Backbone as JSON Lines, residues from 0, in Angstrom:
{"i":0,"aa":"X","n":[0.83,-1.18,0.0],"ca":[0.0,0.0,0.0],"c":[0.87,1.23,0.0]}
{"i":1,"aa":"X","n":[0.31,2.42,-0.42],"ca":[1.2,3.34,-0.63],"c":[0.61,4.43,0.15]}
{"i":2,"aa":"X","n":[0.97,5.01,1.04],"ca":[0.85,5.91,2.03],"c":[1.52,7.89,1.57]}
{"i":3,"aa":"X","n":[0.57,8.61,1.9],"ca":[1.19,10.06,1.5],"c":[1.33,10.48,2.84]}
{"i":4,"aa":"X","n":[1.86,11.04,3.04],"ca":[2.55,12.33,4.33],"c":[2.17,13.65,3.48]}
{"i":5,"aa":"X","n":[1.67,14.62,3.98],"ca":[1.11,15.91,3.72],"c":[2.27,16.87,4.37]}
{"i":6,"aa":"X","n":[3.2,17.4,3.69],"ca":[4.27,18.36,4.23],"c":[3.75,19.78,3.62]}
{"i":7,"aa":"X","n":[5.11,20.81,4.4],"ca":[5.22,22.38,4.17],"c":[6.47,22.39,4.66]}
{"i":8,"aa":"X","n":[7.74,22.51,3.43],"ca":[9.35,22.91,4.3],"c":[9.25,21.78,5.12]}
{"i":9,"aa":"X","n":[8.93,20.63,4.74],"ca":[9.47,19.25,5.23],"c":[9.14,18.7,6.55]}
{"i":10,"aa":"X","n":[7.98,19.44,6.8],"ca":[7.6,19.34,8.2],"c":[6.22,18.98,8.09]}
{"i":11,"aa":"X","n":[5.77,18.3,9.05],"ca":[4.02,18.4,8.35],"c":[3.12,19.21,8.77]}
{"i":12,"aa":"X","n":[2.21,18.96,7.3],"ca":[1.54,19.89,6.84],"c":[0.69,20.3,7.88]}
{"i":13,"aa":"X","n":[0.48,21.74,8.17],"ca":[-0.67,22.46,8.94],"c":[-2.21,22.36,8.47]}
{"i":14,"aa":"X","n":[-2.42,22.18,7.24],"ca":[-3.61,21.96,6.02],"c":[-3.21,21.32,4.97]}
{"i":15,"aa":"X","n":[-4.03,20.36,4.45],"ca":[-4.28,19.7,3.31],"c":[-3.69,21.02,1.78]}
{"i":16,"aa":"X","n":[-5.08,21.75,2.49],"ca":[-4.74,22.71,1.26],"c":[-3.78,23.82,1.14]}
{"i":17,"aa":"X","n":[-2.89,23.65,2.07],"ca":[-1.68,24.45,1.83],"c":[-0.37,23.87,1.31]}
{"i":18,"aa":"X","n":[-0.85,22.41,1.37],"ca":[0.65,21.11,1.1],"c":[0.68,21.1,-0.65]}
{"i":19,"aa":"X","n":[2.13,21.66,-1.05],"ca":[2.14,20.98,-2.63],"c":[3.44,19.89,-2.39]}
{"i":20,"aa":"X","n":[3.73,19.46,-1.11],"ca":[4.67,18.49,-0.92],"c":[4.72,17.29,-0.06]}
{"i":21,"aa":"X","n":[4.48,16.03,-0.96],"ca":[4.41,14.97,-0.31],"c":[5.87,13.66,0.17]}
{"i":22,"aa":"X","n":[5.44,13.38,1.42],"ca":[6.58,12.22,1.52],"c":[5.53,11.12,0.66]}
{"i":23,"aa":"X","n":[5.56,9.57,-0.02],"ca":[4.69,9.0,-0.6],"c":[6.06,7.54,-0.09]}
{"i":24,"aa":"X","n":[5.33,6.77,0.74],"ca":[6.04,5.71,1.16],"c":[5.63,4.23,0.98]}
{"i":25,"aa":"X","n":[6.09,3.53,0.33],"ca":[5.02,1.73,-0.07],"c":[5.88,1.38,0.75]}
{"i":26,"aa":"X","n":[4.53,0.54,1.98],"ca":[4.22,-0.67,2.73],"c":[4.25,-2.03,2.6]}
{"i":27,"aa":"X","n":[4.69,-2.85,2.56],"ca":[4.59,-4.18,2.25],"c":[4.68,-4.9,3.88]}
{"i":28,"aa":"X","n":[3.7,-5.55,3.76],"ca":[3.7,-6.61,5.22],"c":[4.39,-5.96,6.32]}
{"i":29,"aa":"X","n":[3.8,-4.64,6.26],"ca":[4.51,-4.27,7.84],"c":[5.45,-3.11,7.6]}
{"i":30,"aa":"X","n":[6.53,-3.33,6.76],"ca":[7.7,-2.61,6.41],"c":[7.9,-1.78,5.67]}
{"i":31,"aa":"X","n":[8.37,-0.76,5.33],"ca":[8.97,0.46,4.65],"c":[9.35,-0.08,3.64]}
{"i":32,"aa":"X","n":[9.32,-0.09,2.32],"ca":[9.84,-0.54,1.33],"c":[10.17,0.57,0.58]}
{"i":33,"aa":"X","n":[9.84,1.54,0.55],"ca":[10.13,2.76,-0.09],"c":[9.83,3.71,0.19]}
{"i":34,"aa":"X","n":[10.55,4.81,-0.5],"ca":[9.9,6.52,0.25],"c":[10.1,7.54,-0.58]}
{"i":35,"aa":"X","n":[9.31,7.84,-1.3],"ca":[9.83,8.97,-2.63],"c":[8.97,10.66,-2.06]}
{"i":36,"aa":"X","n":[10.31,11.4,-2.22],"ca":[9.26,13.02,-1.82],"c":[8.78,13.42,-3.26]}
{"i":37,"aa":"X","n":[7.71,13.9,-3.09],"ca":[7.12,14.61,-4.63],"c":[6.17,16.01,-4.51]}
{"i":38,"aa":"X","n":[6.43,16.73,-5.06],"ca":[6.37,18.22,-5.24],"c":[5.26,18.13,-6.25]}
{"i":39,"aa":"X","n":[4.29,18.8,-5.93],"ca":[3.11,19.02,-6.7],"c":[2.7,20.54,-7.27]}
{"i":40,"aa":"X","n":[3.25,21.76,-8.15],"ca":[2.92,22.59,-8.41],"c":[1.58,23.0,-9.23]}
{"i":41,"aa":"X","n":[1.33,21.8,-9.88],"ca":[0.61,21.47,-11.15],"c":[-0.66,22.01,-10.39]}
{"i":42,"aa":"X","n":[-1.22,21.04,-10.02],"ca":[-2.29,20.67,-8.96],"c":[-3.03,21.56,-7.94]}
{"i":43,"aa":"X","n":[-4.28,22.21,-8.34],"ca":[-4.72,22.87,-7.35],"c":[-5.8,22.24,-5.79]}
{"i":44,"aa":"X","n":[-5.4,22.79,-5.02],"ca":[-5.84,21.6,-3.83],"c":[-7.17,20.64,-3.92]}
{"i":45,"aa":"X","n":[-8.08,21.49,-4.75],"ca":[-9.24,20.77,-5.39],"c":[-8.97,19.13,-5.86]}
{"i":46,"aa":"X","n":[-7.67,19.31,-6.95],"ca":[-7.08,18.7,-7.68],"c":[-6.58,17.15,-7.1]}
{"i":47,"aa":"X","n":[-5.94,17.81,-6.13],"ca":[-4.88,16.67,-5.21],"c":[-5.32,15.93,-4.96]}
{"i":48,"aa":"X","n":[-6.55,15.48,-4.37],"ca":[-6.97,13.84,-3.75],"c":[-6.96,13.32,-5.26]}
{"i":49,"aa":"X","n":[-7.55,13.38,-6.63],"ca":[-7.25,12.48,-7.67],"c":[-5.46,12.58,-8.46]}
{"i":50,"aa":"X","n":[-4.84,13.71,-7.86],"ca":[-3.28,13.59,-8.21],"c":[-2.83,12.39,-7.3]}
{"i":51,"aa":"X","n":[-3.29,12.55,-6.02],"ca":[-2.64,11.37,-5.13],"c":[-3.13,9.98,-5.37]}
{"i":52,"aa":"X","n":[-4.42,9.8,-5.68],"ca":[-4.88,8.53,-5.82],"c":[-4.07,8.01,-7.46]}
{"i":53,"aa":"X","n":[-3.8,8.79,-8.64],"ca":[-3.28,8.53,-9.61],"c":[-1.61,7.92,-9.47]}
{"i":54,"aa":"X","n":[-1.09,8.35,-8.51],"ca":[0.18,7.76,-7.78],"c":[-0.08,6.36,-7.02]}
{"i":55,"aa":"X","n":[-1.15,6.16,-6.83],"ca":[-1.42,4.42,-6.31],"c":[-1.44,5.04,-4.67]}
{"i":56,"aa":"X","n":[-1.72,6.24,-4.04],"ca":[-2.01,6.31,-2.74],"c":[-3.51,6.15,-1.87]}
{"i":57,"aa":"X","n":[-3.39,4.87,-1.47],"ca":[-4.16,4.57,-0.19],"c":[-4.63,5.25,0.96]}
{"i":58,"aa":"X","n":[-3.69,6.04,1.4],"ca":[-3.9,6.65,2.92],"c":[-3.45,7.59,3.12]}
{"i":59,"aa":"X","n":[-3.75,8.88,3.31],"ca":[-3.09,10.16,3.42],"c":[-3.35,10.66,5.32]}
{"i":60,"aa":"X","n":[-1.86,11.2,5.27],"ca":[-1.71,12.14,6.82],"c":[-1.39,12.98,6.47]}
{"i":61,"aa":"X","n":[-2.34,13.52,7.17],"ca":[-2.2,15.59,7.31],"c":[-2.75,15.91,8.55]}
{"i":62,"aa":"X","n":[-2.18,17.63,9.45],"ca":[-2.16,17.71,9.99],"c":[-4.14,18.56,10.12]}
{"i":63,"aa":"X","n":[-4.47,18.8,9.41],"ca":[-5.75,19.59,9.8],"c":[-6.38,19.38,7.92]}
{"i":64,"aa":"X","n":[-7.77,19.78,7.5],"ca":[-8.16,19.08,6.48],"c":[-9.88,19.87,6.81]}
{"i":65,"aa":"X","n":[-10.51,20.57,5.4],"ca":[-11.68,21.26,5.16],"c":[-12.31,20.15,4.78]}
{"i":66,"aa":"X","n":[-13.91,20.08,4.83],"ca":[-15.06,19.49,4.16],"c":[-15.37,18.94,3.0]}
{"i":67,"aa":"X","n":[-14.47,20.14,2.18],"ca":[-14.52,19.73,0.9],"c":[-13.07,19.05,0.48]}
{"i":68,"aa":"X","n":[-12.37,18.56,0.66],"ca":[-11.17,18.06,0.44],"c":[-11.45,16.69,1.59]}
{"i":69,"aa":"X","n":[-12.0,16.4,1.95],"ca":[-12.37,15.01,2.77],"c":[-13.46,14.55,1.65]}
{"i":70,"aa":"X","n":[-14.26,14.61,1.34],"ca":[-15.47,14.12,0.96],"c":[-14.62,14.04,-0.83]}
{"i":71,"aa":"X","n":[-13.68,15.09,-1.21],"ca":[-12.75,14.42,-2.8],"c":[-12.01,13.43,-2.44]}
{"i":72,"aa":"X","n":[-11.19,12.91,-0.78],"ca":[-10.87,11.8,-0.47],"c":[-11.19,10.61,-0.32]}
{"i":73,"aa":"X","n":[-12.3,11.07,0.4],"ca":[-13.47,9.66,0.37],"c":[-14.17,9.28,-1.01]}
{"i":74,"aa":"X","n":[-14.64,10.1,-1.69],"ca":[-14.84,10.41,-3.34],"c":[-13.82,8.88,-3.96]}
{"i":75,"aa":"X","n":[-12.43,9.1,-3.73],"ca":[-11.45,8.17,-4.53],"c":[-10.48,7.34,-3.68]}
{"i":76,"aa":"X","n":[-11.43,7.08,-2.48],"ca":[-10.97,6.12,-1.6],"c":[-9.94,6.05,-1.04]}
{"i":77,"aa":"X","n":[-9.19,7.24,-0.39],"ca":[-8.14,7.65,0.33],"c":[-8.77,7.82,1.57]}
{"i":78,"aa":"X","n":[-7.75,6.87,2.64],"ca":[-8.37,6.81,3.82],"c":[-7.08,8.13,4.65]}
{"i":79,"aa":"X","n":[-7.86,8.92,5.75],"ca":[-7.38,10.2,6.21],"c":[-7.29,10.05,7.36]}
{"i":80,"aa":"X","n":[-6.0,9.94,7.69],"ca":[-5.3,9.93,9.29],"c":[-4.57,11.5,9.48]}
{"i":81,"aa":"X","n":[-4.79,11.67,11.02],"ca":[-3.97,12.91,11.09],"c":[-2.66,12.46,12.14]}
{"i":82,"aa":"X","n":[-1.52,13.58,12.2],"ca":[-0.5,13.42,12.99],"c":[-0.45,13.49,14.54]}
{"i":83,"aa":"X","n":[-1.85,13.91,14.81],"ca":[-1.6,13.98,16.99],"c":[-0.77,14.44,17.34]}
{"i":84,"aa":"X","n":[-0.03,15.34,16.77],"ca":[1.83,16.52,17.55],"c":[2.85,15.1,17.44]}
{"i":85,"aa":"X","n":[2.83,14.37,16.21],"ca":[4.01,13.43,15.68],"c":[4.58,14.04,14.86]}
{"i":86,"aa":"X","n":[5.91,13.77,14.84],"ca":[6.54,14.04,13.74],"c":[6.39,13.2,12.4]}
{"i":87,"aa":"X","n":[7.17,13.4,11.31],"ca":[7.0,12.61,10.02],"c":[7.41,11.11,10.38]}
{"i":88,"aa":"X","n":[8.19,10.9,10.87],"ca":[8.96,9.51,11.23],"c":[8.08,8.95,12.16]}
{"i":89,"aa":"X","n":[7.55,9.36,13.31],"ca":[6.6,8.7,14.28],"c":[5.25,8.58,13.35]}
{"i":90,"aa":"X","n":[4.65,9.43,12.75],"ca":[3.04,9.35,12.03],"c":[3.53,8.32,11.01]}
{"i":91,"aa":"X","n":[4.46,7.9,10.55],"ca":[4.47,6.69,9.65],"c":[4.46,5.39,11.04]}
{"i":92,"aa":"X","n":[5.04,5.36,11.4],"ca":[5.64,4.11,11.81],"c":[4.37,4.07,13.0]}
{"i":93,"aa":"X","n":[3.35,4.91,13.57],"ca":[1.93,4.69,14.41],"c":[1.31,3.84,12.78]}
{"i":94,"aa":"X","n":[1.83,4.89,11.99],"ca":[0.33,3.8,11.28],"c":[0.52,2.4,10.73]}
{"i":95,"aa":"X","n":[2.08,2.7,10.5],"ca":[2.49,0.83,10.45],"c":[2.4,0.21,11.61]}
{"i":96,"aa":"X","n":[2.1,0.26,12.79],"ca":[1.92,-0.32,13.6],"c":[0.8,-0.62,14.04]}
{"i":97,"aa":"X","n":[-0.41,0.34,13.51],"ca":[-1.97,0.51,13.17],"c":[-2.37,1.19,14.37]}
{"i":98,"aa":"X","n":[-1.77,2.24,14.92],"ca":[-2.14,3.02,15.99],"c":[-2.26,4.54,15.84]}
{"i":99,"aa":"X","n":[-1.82,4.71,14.78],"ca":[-2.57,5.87,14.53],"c":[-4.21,6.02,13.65]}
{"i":100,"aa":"X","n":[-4.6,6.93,14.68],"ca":[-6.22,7.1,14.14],"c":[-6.48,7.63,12.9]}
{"i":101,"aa":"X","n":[-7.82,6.82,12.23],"ca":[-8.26,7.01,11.42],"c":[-9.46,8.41,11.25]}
{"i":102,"aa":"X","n":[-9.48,9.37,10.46],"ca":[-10.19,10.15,10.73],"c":[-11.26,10.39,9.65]}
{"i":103,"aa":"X","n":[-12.62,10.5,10.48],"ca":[-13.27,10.32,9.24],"c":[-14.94,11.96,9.13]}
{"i":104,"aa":"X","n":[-13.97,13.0,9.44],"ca":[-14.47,14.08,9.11],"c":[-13.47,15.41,9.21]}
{"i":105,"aa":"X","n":[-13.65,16.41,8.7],"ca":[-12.7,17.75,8.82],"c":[-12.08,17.65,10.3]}
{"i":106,"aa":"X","n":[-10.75,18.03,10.26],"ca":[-10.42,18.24,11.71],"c":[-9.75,19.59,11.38]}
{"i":107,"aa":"X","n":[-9.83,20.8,11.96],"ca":[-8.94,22.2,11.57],"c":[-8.03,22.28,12.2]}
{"i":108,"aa":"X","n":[-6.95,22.78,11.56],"ca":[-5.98,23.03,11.71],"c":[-5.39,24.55,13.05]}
{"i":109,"aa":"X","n":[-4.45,24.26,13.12],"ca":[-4.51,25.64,14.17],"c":[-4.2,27.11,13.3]}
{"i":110,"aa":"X","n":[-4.31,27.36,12.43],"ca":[-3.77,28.19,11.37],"c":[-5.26,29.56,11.92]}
């Protein structure tokens, strides 16, 4: 499965719709098998849940996330976890471990 991280300056993202930069990491049985960063200029935030699902991504973390950018996730079957004050390295490895929560409406950001 292929997992996105929602960044800003390599840190994660405060909003969905402020991120044009993803960590994008494939899972296999547990483990890290890969980790590619990818820069999205193209793409307006509207855009992004079918840019990410076109990359083969499953599961997106971000730190905060609007109404309408959940419901284009759920739309193309991207499941939406947020970070809980983790860093990039801990919000992967909660959700490989299946302990980080699944979220399944807007949560705002502190912005």
């Amino acid at each position: 499965m292929k997992l996105a991280v929602a960044l800003i300056n390599n840190a994660p993202a405060f909003h969905f719709g402020k991120a044009n930069d993803f960590k994008i990491v494939t899972i296999e049985n547990g483990n890290l098998v890969s980790s590619i960063d990818l820069h999205d200029e193209i793409h307006t935030h509207q855009a992004r849940p079918q840019f990410l699902k076109d990359q083969g991504v499953e599961a997106l973390i971000c730190n905060g996330i609007g109404s309408g950018a959940v419901e284009r996730l759920v739309a193309v079957n991207i499941a939406l976890y947020g970070f809980n004050d983790l860093s990039v390295p801990e919000a992967i490895r909660a959700f490989v471990k299946g302990t980080l929560p699944q979220q399944t409406d807007t949560f705002e950001c502190a912005c």
